[in-house]
Tab-separated table of C-alpha atoms and ligand atoms in Angstrom:
chain	number	residue	atom	x	y	z
S	249	UNK	CA	-62.120	-65.492	-36.420
S	250	UNK	CA	-62.639	-68.327	-33.958
S	251	UNK	CA	-60.155	-66.908	-31.545
S	252	UNK	CA	-61.827	-63.547	-31.537
S	253	UNK	CA	-65.202	-65.005	-30.751
S	254	UNK	CA	-63.907	-66.988	-27.822
S	255	UNK	CA	-62.178	-63.932	-26.366
S	256	UNK	CA	-65.433	-62.037	-26.326
S	257	UNK	CA	-67.211	-64.933	-24.685
S	258	UNK	CA	-64.576	-65.189	-21.969
S	259	UNK	CA	-64.820	-61.495	-21.237
S	260	UNK	CA	-68.540	-61.686	-20.857
S	261	UNK	CA	-68.273	-64.576	-18.436
S	262	UNK	CA	-65.689	-62.790	-16.326
S	263	UNK	CA	-67.854	-59.710	-16.145
S	264	UNK	CA	-70.827	-61.753	-15.084
S	265	UNK	CA	-68.884	-63.285	-12.240
S	266	UNK	CA	-67.719	-59.885	-11.023
S	267	UNK	CA	-71.261	-58.656	-11.225
S	268	UNK	CA	-72.519	-61.455	-9.060
S	269	UNK	CA	-69.860	-61.040	-6.399
S	270	UNK	CA	-69.586	-57.349	-5.785
S	271	UNK	CA	-71.922	-55.157	-7.783
S	272	UNK	CA	-70.684	-53.983	-11.124
S	273	UNK	CA	-66.956	-53.432	-11.275
S	274	UNK	CA	-65.110	-51.378	-13.864
S	275	UNK	CA	-61.993	-52.749	-15.598
S	276	UNK	CA	-59.829	-50.472	-13.389
S	277	UNK	CA	-61.467	-51.837	-10.229
S	278	UNK	CA	-63.650	-48.757	-9.788
S	279	UNK	CA	-67.373	-48.664	-9.194
S	280	UNK	CA	-70.319	-47.038	-10.880
S	281	UNK	CA	-72.416	-44.438	-9.063
S	282	UNK	CA	-75.672	-43.027	-10.379
S	283	UNK	CA	-77.790	-39.980	-9.576
S	284	UNK	CA	-81.260	-40.125	-11.126
S	285	UNK	CA	-83.410	-37.013	-10.979
S	286	UNK	CA	-86.969	-36.256	-12.074
S	287	UNK	CA	-87.264	-32.509	-11.660
S	288	UNK	CA	-91.029	-32.043	-11.918
S	289	UNK	CA	-94.269	-33.023	-10.236
S	290	UNK	CA	-97.933	-33.274	-11.226
S	291	UNK	CA	-99.778	-35.905	-13.228
S	292	UNK	CA	-99.324	-34.032	-16.515
S	293	UNK	CA	-95.591	-34.609	-15.973
S	294	UNK	CA	-96.059	-38.339	-15.197
S	295	UNK	CA	-93.514	-39.169	-17.900
S	296	UNK	CA	-90.530	-37.532	-16.130
S	297	UNK	CA	-90.810	-39.748	-13.050
S	298	UNK	CA	-91.610	-42.749	-15.274
S	299	UNK	CA	-88.382	-42.178	-17.244
S	300	UNK	CA	-86.325	-41.984	-14.051
S	301	UNK	CA	-87.906	-45.109	-12.531
S	302	UNK	CA	-87.172	-46.946	-15.780
S	303	UNK	CA	-83.546	-45.779	-15.707
S	304	UNK	CA	-83.306	-47.201	-12.175
S	305	UNK	CA	-84.644	-50.573	-13.371
S	306	UNK	CA	-81.968	-50.718	-16.094
S	307	UNK	CA	-79.132	-49.980	-13.650
S	308	UNK	CA	-80.557	-52.401	-11.094
S	309	UNK	CA	-80.864	-55.224	-13.589
S	310	UNK	CA	-77.371	-54.478	-14.865
S	311	UNK	CA	-75.858	-55.180	-11.476
S	312	UNK	CA	-75.444	-51.749	-9.916
S	313	UNK	CA	-76.323	-52.112	-6.230
S	314	UNK	CA	-78.869	-49.791	-4.639
S	315	UNK	CA	-76.243	-48.353	-2.315
S	316	UNK	CA	-74.565	-46.815	-5.380
S	317	UNK	CA	-77.761	-45.271	-6.774
S	318	UNK	CA	-79.428	-42.109	-5.469
S	319	UNK	CA	-82.930	-41.247	-6.720
S	320	UNK	CA	-84.636	-37.860	-6.477
S	321	UNK	CA	-88.313	-37.877	-7.452
S	322	UNK	CA	-91.279	-35.947	-6.099
S	323	UNK	CA	-93.239	-39.222	-5.779
S	324	UNK	CA	-96.739	-37.853	-6.284
S	325	UNK	CA	-97.575	-40.091	-9.270
S	326	UNK	CA	-97.759	-43.705	-8.127
S	327	UNK	CA	-100.570	-43.072	-5.640
S	328	UNK	CA	-102.119	-40.060	-7.347
S	329	UNK	CA	-105.895	-39.885	-7.559
S	330	UNK	CA	-105.642	-40.048	-11.379
S	331	UNK	CA	-103.563	-43.222	-11.348
S	332	UNK	CA	-106.019	-46.029	-12.069
S	333	UNK	CA	-103.470	-48.619	-11.027
S	334	UNK	CA	-102.201	-47.405	-7.628
S	335	UNK	CA	-98.561	-48.196	-6.953
S	336	UNK	CA	-97.823	-48.785	-10.625
S	337	UNK	CA	-95.889	-46.521	-12.998
S	338	UNK	CA	-95.293	-47.547	-16.600
S	339	UNK	CA	-92.987	-45.991	-19.185
S	340	UNK	CA	-94.482	-47.540	-22.321
S	341	UNK	CA	-97.894	-48.919	-23.342
S	342	UNK	CA	-98.602	-52.163	-21.438
S	343	UNK	CA	-95.094	-51.915	-20.054
S	344	UNK	CA	-93.815	-53.414	-16.800
S	345	UNK	CA	-94.174	-51.583	-13.491
S	346	UNK	CA	-91.022	-49.482	-13.297
S	347	UNK	CA	-91.913	-48.109	-9.831
S	348	UNK	CA	-91.250	-51.408	-8.088
S	349	UNK	CA	-88.250	-51.318	-5.783
S	350	UNK	CA	-87.150	-47.781	-6.696
S	351	UNK	CA	-85.219	-46.325	-3.729
S	352	UNK	CA	-86.929	-43.066	-2.870
S	353	UNK	CA	-83.990	-41.235	-1.370
S	354	UNK	CA	-85.384	-37.761	-1.839
S	355	UNK	CA	-89.064	-36.984	-2.412
S	356	UNK	CA	-91.391	-33.990	-2.203
S	357	UNK	CA	-89.797	-30.655	-1.420
S	358	UNK	CA	-86.377	-32.186	-0.854
S	359	UNK	CA	-86.154	-32.501	-4.657
S	360	UNK	CA	-84.573	-29.084	-5.126
S	361	UNK	CA	-81.527	-27.637	-6.831
S	362	UNK	CA	-79.516	-27.013	-3.647
S	363	UNK	CA	-79.900	-30.627	-2.579
S	364	UNK	CA	-79.133	-31.892	-6.087
S	365	UNK	CA	-75.739	-30.145	-6.091
S	366	UNK	CA	-74.937	-31.339	-2.565
S	367	UNK	CA	-75.789	-34.946	-3.391
S	368	UNK	CA	-73.814	-34.839	-6.640
S	369	UNK	CA	-70.711	-33.448	-4.950
S	370	UNK	CA	-70.871	-35.958	-2.087
S	371	UNK	CA	-71.710	-33.433	0.658
S	372	UNK	CA	-72.835	-35.949	3.268
S	373	UNK	CA	-72.841	-33.394	6.099
S	374	UNK	CA	-74.986	-31.031	4.068
S	375	UNK	CA	-77.624	-33.723	3.581
S	376	UNK	CA	-77.741	-34.925	7.179
S	377	UNK	CA	-81.311	-35.394	8.305
S	378	UNK	CA	-82.766	-34.789	4.839
S	379	UNK	CA	-84.420	-37.711	3.015
S	380	UNK	CA	-82.244	-40.815	3.142
S	381	UNK	CA	-79.221	-38.559	3.588
S	382	UNK	CA	-77.404	-40.551	0.910
S	383	UNK	CA	-75.006	-38.852	-1.507
S	384	UNK	CA	-72.660	-39.880	-4.323
S	385	UNK	CA	-69.674	-41.223	-2.381
S	386	UNK	CA	-67.497	-42.025	-5.342
S	387	UNK	CA	-63.714	-42.335	-5.358
S	388	UNK	CA	-60.906	-41.549	-7.813
S	389	UNK	CA	-61.434	-44.696	-9.918
S	390	UNK	CA	-65.209	-44.441	-10.086
S	391	UNK	CA	-67.598	-43.450	-12.824
S	392	UNK	CA	-70.661	-41.306	-12.191
S	393	UNK	CA	-73.787	-41.471	-14.324
S	394	UNK	CA	-76.265	-38.626	-13.936
S	395	UNK	CA	-79.680	-38.723	-15.574
S	396	UNK	CA	-81.804	-35.604	-15.321
S	397	UNK	CA	-85.308	-35.450	-16.799
S	398	UNK	CA	-87.362	-32.317	-16.495
S	399	UNK	CA	-88.535	-29.015	-17.877
S	400	UNK	CA	-85.862	-26.581	-18.892
S	401	UNK	CA	-85.329	-23.197	-20.475
S	402	UNK	CA	-82.419	-21.087	-21.673
S	403	UNK	CA	-79.588	-21.630	-19.194
S	404	UNK	CA	-81.649	-23.335	-16.500
S	405	UNK	CA	-83.127	-26.631	-15.403
S	406	UNK	CA	-86.354	-26.389	-13.430
S	407	UNK	CA	-87.151	-28.092	-10.131
S	408	UNK	CA	-90.520	-28.770	-8.512
S	409	UNK	CA	-89.556	-26.209	-6.009
S	410	UNK	CA	-92.016	-24.107	-4.054
S	411	UNK	CA	-89.423	-21.411	-3.637
S	412	UNK	CA	-89.189	-21.168	-7.413
S	413	UNK	CA	-85.454	-21.873	-7.385
S	414	UNK	CA	-83.937	-23.304	-10.527
S	415	UNK	CA	-80.576	-24.766	-11.380
S	416	UNK	CA	-78.653	-22.267	-13.483
S	417	UNK	CA	-75.729	-23.218	-15.718
S	418	UNK	CA	-72.986	-21.444	-13.696
S	419	UNK	CA	-73.984	-23.280	-10.487
S	420	UNK	CA	-73.776	-26.684	-12.153
S	421	UNK	CA	-70.469	-25.752	-13.779
S	422	UNK	CA	-69.041	-24.567	-10.454
S	423	UNK	CA	-69.957	-27.865	-8.793
S	424	UNK	CA	-68.348	-29.844	-11.628
S	425	UNK	CA	-65.218	-27.700	-11.371
S	426	UNK	CA	-64.947	-28.166	-7.616
S	427	UNK	CA	-65.392	-31.916	-7.977
S	428	UNK	CA	-62.789	-32.065	-10.736
S	429	UNK	CA	-60.291	-29.909	-8.841
S	430	UNK	CA	-60.211	-32.370	-5.954
S	431	UNK	CA	-59.056	-35.147	-8.314
S	432	UNK	CA	-60.261	-37.747	-5.820
S	433	UNK	CA	-63.985	-37.519	-6.364
S	434	UNK	CA	-64.467	-39.341	-9.662
S	435	UNK	CA	-62.725	-40.546	-12.788
S	436	UNK	CA	-65.347	-39.961	-15.415
S	437	UNK	CA	-68.801	-38.484	-15.341
S	438	UNK	CA	-71.502	-38.838	-17.969
S	439	UNK	CA	-74.745	-36.910	-17.742
S	440	UNK	CA	-77.829	-37.536	-19.874
S	441	UNK	CA	-80.268	-34.648	-19.772
S	442	UNK	CA	-83.791	-34.550	-21.168
S	443	UNK	CA	-85.118	-30.997	-20.967
S	444	UNK	CA	-86.089	-28.228	-23.333
S	445	UNK	CA	-83.148	-26.100	-24.484
S	446	UNK	CA	-80.816	-27.968	-22.155
S	447	UNK	CA	-77.943	-27.522	-24.594
S	448	UNK	CA	-77.776	-23.949	-23.332
S	449	UNK	CA	-76.617	-25.321	-19.937
S	450	UNK	CA	-73.376	-26.487	-21.552
S	451	UNK	CA	-72.839	-24.939	-24.963
S	452	UNK	CA	-69.911	-22.538	-24.726
S	453	UNK	CA	-69.885	-23.050	-20.943
S	454	UNK	CA	-68.672	-26.569	-20.225
S	455	UNK	CA	-64.930	-26.828	-20.970
S	456	UNK	CA	-63.701	-29.840	-22.931
S	457	UNK	CA	-60.978	-30.495	-20.368
S	458	UNK	CA	-62.105	-29.808	-16.836
S	459	UNK	CA	-59.081	-31.674	-15.552
S	460	UNK	CA	-56.643	-34.097	-17.127
S	461	UNK	CA	-57.573	-36.770	-14.657
S	462	UNK	CA	-61.280	-36.505	-14.827
S	463	UNK	CA	-63.528	-36.201	-17.766
S	464	UNK	CA	-67.080	-35.249	-18.244
S	465	UNK	CA	-69.481	-35.807	-21.064
S	466	UNK	CA	-72.976	-34.548	-21.307
S	467	UNK	CA	-75.548	-35.742	-23.747
S	468	UNK	CA	-78.412	-33.394	-24.181
S	469	UNK	CA	-80.821	-31.726	-26.484
S	470	UNK	CA	-79.880	-28.387	-27.856
S	471	UNK	CA	-82.067	-25.383	-28.428
S	472	UNK	CA	-85.365	-27.045	-29.111
S	473	UNK	CA	-88.083	-28.406	-26.989
S	474	UNK	CA	-88.006	-31.889	-25.558
S	475	UNK	CA	-90.780	-34.200	-26.801
S	476	UNK	CA	-93.251	-36.420	-24.988
S	477	UNK	CA	-94.437	-39.730	-26.415
S	478	UNK	CA	-96.707	-42.697	-25.682
S	479	UNK	CA	-99.992	-40.999	-24.796
S	480	UNK	CA	-102.053	-43.301	-22.602
S	481	UNK	CA	-105.795	-42.722	-23.029
S	482	UNK	CA	-106.666	-44.558	-19.796
S	483	UNK	CA	-104.327	-42.509	-17.626
S	484	UNK	CA	-104.802	-39.355	-19.656
S	485	UNK	CA	-101.116	-38.499	-19.746
S	486	UNK	CA	-97.903	-39.191	-21.656
S	487	UNK	CA	-95.852	-42.151	-20.429
S	488	UNK	CA	-92.411	-41.202	-21.704
S	489	UNK	CA	-90.125	-38.655	-23.294
S	490	UNK	CA	-88.806	-39.330	-26.747
S	491	UNK	CA	-85.067	-39.025	-26.085
S	492	UNK	CA	-85.227	-40.916	-22.770
S	493	UNK	CA	-87.307	-43.741	-24.196
S	494	UNK	CA	-84.880	-44.111	-27.107
S	495	UNK	CA	-81.680	-44.319	-25.079
S	496	UNK	CA	-83.277	-46.733	-22.641
S	497	UNK	CA	-84.681	-48.948	-25.382
S	498	UNK	CA	-81.240	-48.996	-26.957
S	499	UNK	CA	-79.675	-49.912	-23.603
S	500	UNK	CA	-82.054	-52.840	-23.224
S	501	UNK	CA	-81.352	-54.103	-26.740
S	502	UNK	CA	-77.599	-53.800	-27.216
S	503	UNK	CA	-74.659	-55.593	-25.712
S	504	UNK	CA	-73.424	-52.736	-23.539
S	505	UNK	CA	-70.006	-54.294	-22.993
S	506	UNK	CA	-69.414	-53.754	-26.698
S	507	UNK	CA	-71.458	-50.644	-27.448
S	508	UNK	CA	-69.547	-47.391	-26.989
S	509	UNK	CA	-71.127	-44.256	-25.529
S	510	UNK	CA	-70.572	-42.562	-28.841
S	511	UNK	CA	-72.413	-45.320	-30.696
S	512	UNK	CA	-75.388	-44.977	-28.373
S	513	UNK	CA	-75.277	-41.238	-28.923
S	514	UNK	CA	-75.302	-41.700	-32.711
S	515	UNK	CA	-78.196	-44.170	-32.585
S	516	UNK	CA	-80.287	-41.951	-30.330
S	517	UNK	CA	-79.379	-38.808	-32.249
S	518	UNK	CA	-80.483	-40.349	-35.521
S	519	UNK	CA	-83.739	-41.627	-34.089
S	520	UNK	CA	-84.610	-38.455	-32.158
S	521	UNK	CA	-85.557	-36.585	-35.276
S	522	UNK	CA	-87.919	-34.215	-33.448
S	523	UNK	CA	-85.022	-32.222	-32.004
S	524	UNK	CA	-81.246	-32.111	-31.879
S	525	UNK	CA	-79.391	-34.329	-29.465
S	526	UNK	CA	-75.926	-32.987	-28.773
S	527	UNK	CA	-72.886	-33.974	-26.746
S	528	UNK	CA	-70.642	-31.599	-24.808
S	529	UNK	CA	-67.483	-31.862	-22.773
S	530	UNK	CA	-64.625	-34.264	-23.307
S	531	UNK	CA	-65.793	-36.272	-26.294
S	532	UNK	CA	-62.965	-38.791	-25.875
S	533	UNK	CA	-65.188	-40.412	-23.259
S	534	UNK	CA	-67.404	-41.440	-26.138
S	535	UNK	CA	-65.055	-44.335	-26.811
S	536	UNK	CA	-65.777	-45.887	-23.399
S	537	UNK	CA	-68.374	-48.620	-23.284
S	538	UNK	CA	-71.906	-47.958	-22.150
S	539	UNK	CA	-71.481	-50.727	-19.563
S	540	UNK	CA	-68.956	-48.517	-17.767
S	541	UNK	CA	-71.807	-46.188	-16.825
S	542	UNK	CA	-74.920	-48.361	-16.882
S	543	UNK	CA	-73.420	-51.731	-15.929
S	544	UNK	CA	-74.428	-54.774	-17.937
S	545	UNK	CA	-76.064	-58.129	-17.662
S	546	UNK	CA	-77.218	-59.941	-20.788
S	547	UNK	CA	-80.992	-59.577	-21.056
S	548	UNK	CA	-83.163	-62.663	-20.820
S	549	UNK	CA	-84.824	-63.464	-24.175
S	550	UNK	CA	-88.223	-62.153	-23.042
S	551	UNK	CA	-86.739	-58.661	-22.781
S	552	UNK	CA	-85.788	-58.783	-26.441
S	553	UNK	CA	-89.337	-58.723	-27.769
S	554	UNK	CA	-90.109	-55.857	-30.129
S	555	UNK	CA	-90.834	-52.623	-28.292
S	556	UNK	CA	-94.013	-50.637	-28.815
S	557	UNK	CA	-93.591	-48.316	-31.760
S	558	UNK	CA	-93.740	-44.611	-31.048
S	559	UNK	CA	-96.727	-43.075	-32.797
S	560	UNK	CA	-95.311	-39.932	-34.364
S	561	UNK	CA	-98.773	-38.354	-34.557
S	562	UNK	CA	-98.953	-38.337	-30.770
S	563	UNK	CA	-95.467	-37.019	-30.109
S	564	UNK	CA	-95.807	-33.530	-28.685
S	565	UNK	CA	-93.402	-30.819	-27.585
S	566	UNK	CA	-92.921	-30.885	-23.822
S	567	UNK	CA	-94.287	-27.379	-23.423
S	568	UNK	CA	-97.436	-28.347	-25.310
S	569	UNK	CA	-98.124	-31.353	-23.105
S	570	UNK	CA	-100.936	-29.817	-21.010
S	571	UNK	CA	-102.620	-28.689	-24.219
S	572	UNK	CA	-101.807	-31.994	-25.949
S	573	UNK	CA	-103.441	-33.921	-23.112
S	574	UNK	CA	-106.615	-31.839	-23.396
S	575	UNK	CA	-106.673	-32.382	-27.157
S	576	UNK	CA	-106.314	-36.143	-26.731
S	577	UNK	CA	-109.043	-36.157	-24.085
S	578	UNK	CA	-111.307	-34.212	-26.379
S	579	UNK	CA	-111.858	-37.403	-28.373
S	580	UNK	CA	-114.161	-38.301	-25.474
S	581	UNK	CA	-117.268	-40.373	-25.939
S	582	UNK	CA	-120.077	-38.023	-25.002
S	583	UNK	CA	-120.653	-34.666	-26.623
S	584	UNK	CA	-120.815	-33.129	-23.150
S	585	UNK	CA	-117.305	-34.277	-22.374
S	586	UNK	CA	-116.074	-33.068	-25.728
S	587	UNK	CA	-117.530	-29.664	-24.984
S	588	UNK	CA	-115.889	-29.638	-21.592
S	589	UNK	CA	-112.457	-30.279	-23.075
S	590	UNK	CA	-113.014	-27.854	-25.952
S	591	UNK	CA	-113.734	-25.173	-23.349
S	592	UNK	CA	-110.523	-25.925	-21.470
S	593	UNK	CA	-108.477	-25.949	-24.659
S	594	UNK	CA	-109.836	-22.551	-25.542
S	595	UNK	CA	-109.083	-21.238	-22.083
S	596	UNK	CA	-105.525	-22.553	-22.129
S	597	UNK	CA	-104.893	-21.176	-25.618
S	598	UNK	CA	-106.155	-17.823	-24.439
S	599	UNK	CA	-103.976	-17.807	-21.348
S	600	UNK	CA	-100.921	-18.585	-23.465
S	601	UNK	CA	-101.692	-15.723	-25.835
S	602	UNK	CA	-102.093	-13.509	-22.787
S	603	UNK	CA	-98.710	-14.598	-21.466
S	604	UNK	CA	-97.071	-13.820	-24.813
S	605	UNK	CA	-98.757	-10.439	-24.819
S	606	UNK	CA	-97.444	-9.582	-21.357
S	607	UNK	CA	-93.917	-10.529	-22.403
S	608	UNK	CA	-94.218	-8.389	-25.555
S	609	UNK	CA	-95.362	-5.445	-23.422
S	610	UNK	CA	-92.375	-5.923	-21.140
S	611	UNK	CA	-90.014	-5.948	-24.118
S	612	UNK	CA	-91.690	-2.869	-25.554
S	613	UNK	CA	-91.455	-0.866	-22.362
S	614	UNK	CA	-87.894	-2.028	-21.645
S	615	UNK	CA	-86.761	-0.913	-25.088
S	616	UNK	CA	-88.316	2.531	-24.720
S	617	UNK	CA	-91.303	1.737	-26.982
S	618	UNK	CA	-89.107	1.039	-29.989
S	619	UNK	CA	-90.926	-1.544	-32.110
S	620	UNK	CA	-87.870	-2.375	-34.215
S	621	UNK	CA	-85.876	-2.992	-31.087
S	622	UNK	CA	-88.545	-5.423	-29.867
S	623	UNK	CA	-88.391	-7.289	-33.192
S	624	UNK	CA	-84.630	-7.507	-32.782
S	625	UNK	CA	-84.903	-8.781	-29.197
S	626	UNK	CA	-87.363	-11.444	-30.270
S	627	UNK	CA	-85.203	-12.775	-33.075
S	628	UNK	CA	-81.623	-12.454	-31.915
S	629	UNK	CA	-81.243	-15.996	-30.472
S	630	UNK	CA	-78.452	-15.052	-28.089
S	631	UNK	CA	-76.200	-17.642	-26.479
S	632	UNK	CA	-75.814	-16.765	-22.782
S	633	UNK	CA	-72.257	-16.360	-21.487
S	634	UNK	CA	-71.231	-16.913	-17.889
S	635	UNK	CA	-71.010	-13.185	-17.223
S	636	UNK	CA	-74.627	-12.650	-18.329
S	637	UNK	CA	-76.151	-14.729	-15.574
S	638	UNK	CA	-76.416	-12.013	-12.904
S	639	UNK	CA	-78.649	-10.078	-15.261
S	640	UNK	CA	-80.523	-13.154	-16.507
S	641	UNK	CA	-81.243	-14.541	-13.045
S	642	UNK	CA	-82.500	-11.159	-11.845
S	643	UNK	CA	-84.949	-10.857	-14.748
S	644	UNK	CA	-86.155	-14.453	-14.502
S	645	UNK	CA	-86.667	-14.222	-10.722
S	646	UNK	CA	-88.651	-11.012	-10.909
S	647	UNK	CA	-90.729	-12.310	-13.832
S	648	UNK	CA	-91.475	-15.480	-11.873
S	649	UNK	CA	-92.427	-13.509	-8.750
S	650	UNK	CA	-94.443	-10.742	-10.362
S	651	UNK	CA	-95.865	-12.263	-13.550
S	652	UNK	CA	-95.988	-16.050	-13.976
S	653	UNK	CA	-94.518	-18.613	-11.602
S	654	UNK	CA	-92.216	-20.507	-13.920
S	655	UNK	CA	-92.158	-23.600	-11.695
S	656	UNK	CA	-95.899	-24.008	-12.315
S	657	UNK	CA	-96.074	-22.856	-15.883
S	658	UNK	CA	-94.051	-24.773	-18.463
S	659	UNK	CA	-95.198	-22.403	-21.170
S	660	UNK	CA	-93.673	-19.406	-19.391
S	661	UNK	CA	-90.311	-21.162	-19.687
S	662	UNK	CA	-90.497	-20.789	-23.451
S	663	UNK	CA	-90.426	-16.986	-23.091
S	664	UNK	CA	-87.293	-16.747	-20.963
S	665	UNK	CA	-85.036	-16.673	-24.021
S	666	UNK	CA	-86.145	-13.069	-24.578
S	667	UNK	CA	-84.732	-12.118	-21.184
S	668	UNK	CA	-81.491	-13.832	-22.179
S	669	UNK	CA	-81.548	-11.686	-25.322
S	670	UNK	CA	-81.993	-8.512	-23.260
S	671	UNK	CA	-78.951	-9.452	-21.162
S	672	UNK	CA	-76.892	-10.173	-24.254
S	673	UNK	CA	-78.041	-7.201	-26.274
S	674	UNK	CA	-76.218	-4.512	-24.305
S	675	UNK	CA	-78.494	-1.830	-25.672
S	676	UNK	CA	-81.463	-2.406	-23.396
S	677	UNK	CA	-80.412	-1.966	-19.769
S	678	UNK	CA	-81.164	-4.567	-17.138
S	679	UNK	CA	-82.601	-1.836	-14.906
S	680	UNK	CA	-85.137	-0.810	-17.582
S	681	UNK	CA	-86.163	-4.416	-18.014
S	682	UNK	CA	-86.668	-4.842	-14.253
S	683	UNK	CA	-88.798	-1.707	-14.108
S	684	UNK	CA	-90.815	-2.904	-17.099
S	685	UNK	CA	-91.501	-6.302	-15.516
S	686	UNK	CA	-92.542	-4.685	-12.256
S	687	UNK	CA	-94.798	-2.143	-13.915
S	688	UNK	CA	-96.490	-4.368	-16.456
S	689	UNK	CA	-97.179	-7.197	-14.046
S	690	UNK	CA	-98.323	-5.033	-11.162
S	691	UNK	CA	-101.037	-3.482	-13.265
S	692	UNK	CA	-101.981	-6.495	-15.364
S	693	UNK	CA	-104.112	-9.461	-14.414
S	694	UNK	CA	-101.600	-12.180	-15.276
S	695	UNK	CA	-103.765	-15.254	-14.665
S	696	UNK	CA	-100.938	-16.813	-12.717
S	697	UNK	CA	-100.757	-20.568	-12.957
S	698	UNK	CA	-103.694	-21.057	-15.330
S	699	UNK	CA	-101.608	-22.962	-17.864
C	216	LIG	C1	-84.231	-27.581	-0.354
C	216	LIG	O1	-84.691	-28.480	0.604
C	216	LIG	C2	-84.106	-28.316	1.884
C	216	LIG	C3	-84.665	-29.400	2.755
C	216	LIG	O2	-84.277	-30.595	2.274
C	216	LIG	C4	-84.419	-26.957	2.430
C	216	LIG	O3	-83.785	-26.792	3.683
C	216	LIG	C5	-83.916	-25.906	1.449
C	216	LIG	O4	-84.308	-24.634	1.902
C	216	LIG	C6	-84.499	-26.161	0.088
C	216	LIG	N1	-83.889	-25.251	-0.829
C	216	LIG	C7	-84.600	-24.412	-1.549
C	216	LIG	C8	-83.841	-23.550	-2.465
C	216	LIG	O5	-85.811	-24.390	-1.486
C	217	LIG	C1	-89.056	-39.169	-37.683
C	217	LIG	O1	-88.896	-40.560	-37.841
C	217	LIG	C2	-90.118	-41.278	-37.876
C	217	LIG	C3	-89.794	-42.746	-37.987
C	217	LIG	O2	-88.940	-43.130	-36.968
C	217	LIG	C4	-90.971	-40.803	-39.049
C	217	LIG	O3	-92.196	-41.463	-39.023
C	217	LIG	C5	-91.187	-39.299	-38.941
C	217	LIG	O4	-91.865	-38.828	-40.072
C	217	LIG	C6	-89.860	-38.567	-38.805
C	217	LIG	N1	-90.115	-37.153	-38.557
C	217	LIG	C7	-89.397	-36.180	-39.106
C	217	LIG	C8	-89.779	-34.802	-38.714
C	217	LIG	O5	-88.492	-36.391	-39.880
């Protein structure tokens, strides 16, 4: 008993010394690299950039040097007109400023899917002259931690991209495969994703053994929506996302040299009872310690104070955030203000109904006006396969161009699963669906971007 205790103490001391000398070093002598990405912009999406800034603070405090961390964030929040405390971003009520010291490697329009894949795969040439130009320059002994927080939909992760480009599952898989095939790029990669339906990026797509030498684990939410939490009445927006806040609170509480990835997963999965948290890839990685991806330094006692409880009445599905914010604001003081917000709620509800109607019309026309077929398409819950993506991307692109820009309309993302169903159904042809989208949206007033 005694002996065991002293062994643990010794290990901790050794790790602290290594941390002080040369950043955080893994037991095999490798280093930790991190890519942190907030894939949205706008004050309604405050929470995504807040989550990513907070993740940076954890890595920084845990001894990972800035030269091993690359951050992609639009950076329109800290000095936004609506931010009452300019230069400050918080991730929990009365929380510390998580914006301080965050390296802003890529901001604004450089936060796009093409750049994300280049940075991840270490394509230094490809990033020359863009942002800080920094990429993940990991070696064969190194671990990579990727944290992606954003809106998502079936088979895609969204970016705040004016061109409306998204990251589709096959593109991410291809990059992982190329990195793994080289065998010199990394040892182990762990990716935490917070986005609606992000499980569809990996489920049935990500192999469990990309390569015997490298391993990859991804930790994401499955088919449901992601959930926002910590509504701040002063700022008029949500400060965090449920899953992100939980894994980060856990990381600040536990001894990460002892906690295994799988234990963190179980804790977060149990607490995230609003949706399913899932893991994909090589689950053997789960037995590695969290410190091998997030670093570790024992927290000072003041960090151990109880964290603000999450008020479950305020927790809202990510796609309902714009509406949720209006509803919270409606508790305004004057009756005039209440009326103002009631009007906007009504307008937004109407525009959502309109969007659903347009999608139903597209399905109806595509299926040759067969009502039963439409019912089937709406309920089939199809899991996209790699070979379906040519069809799926074509439908999503045209829908985004002709009907509702999905990069500006989180609610439109919730409808994309029906296009996935069309591609999986085999009965309704892609060509008919394309014609239907074109026809319906050319002749309809689609109120683009209202929601
Ligand atoms: C991404 O940003 C780069 C500039 O950093 C730009 O050249 C490229 O066209 C953008 N990609 C897309 C898909 O918008
Ligand atoms: C989720 O857990 C919280 C406590 O952490 C509880 O208040 C809430 O009712 C639970 N929700 C569901 C849907 O189980």
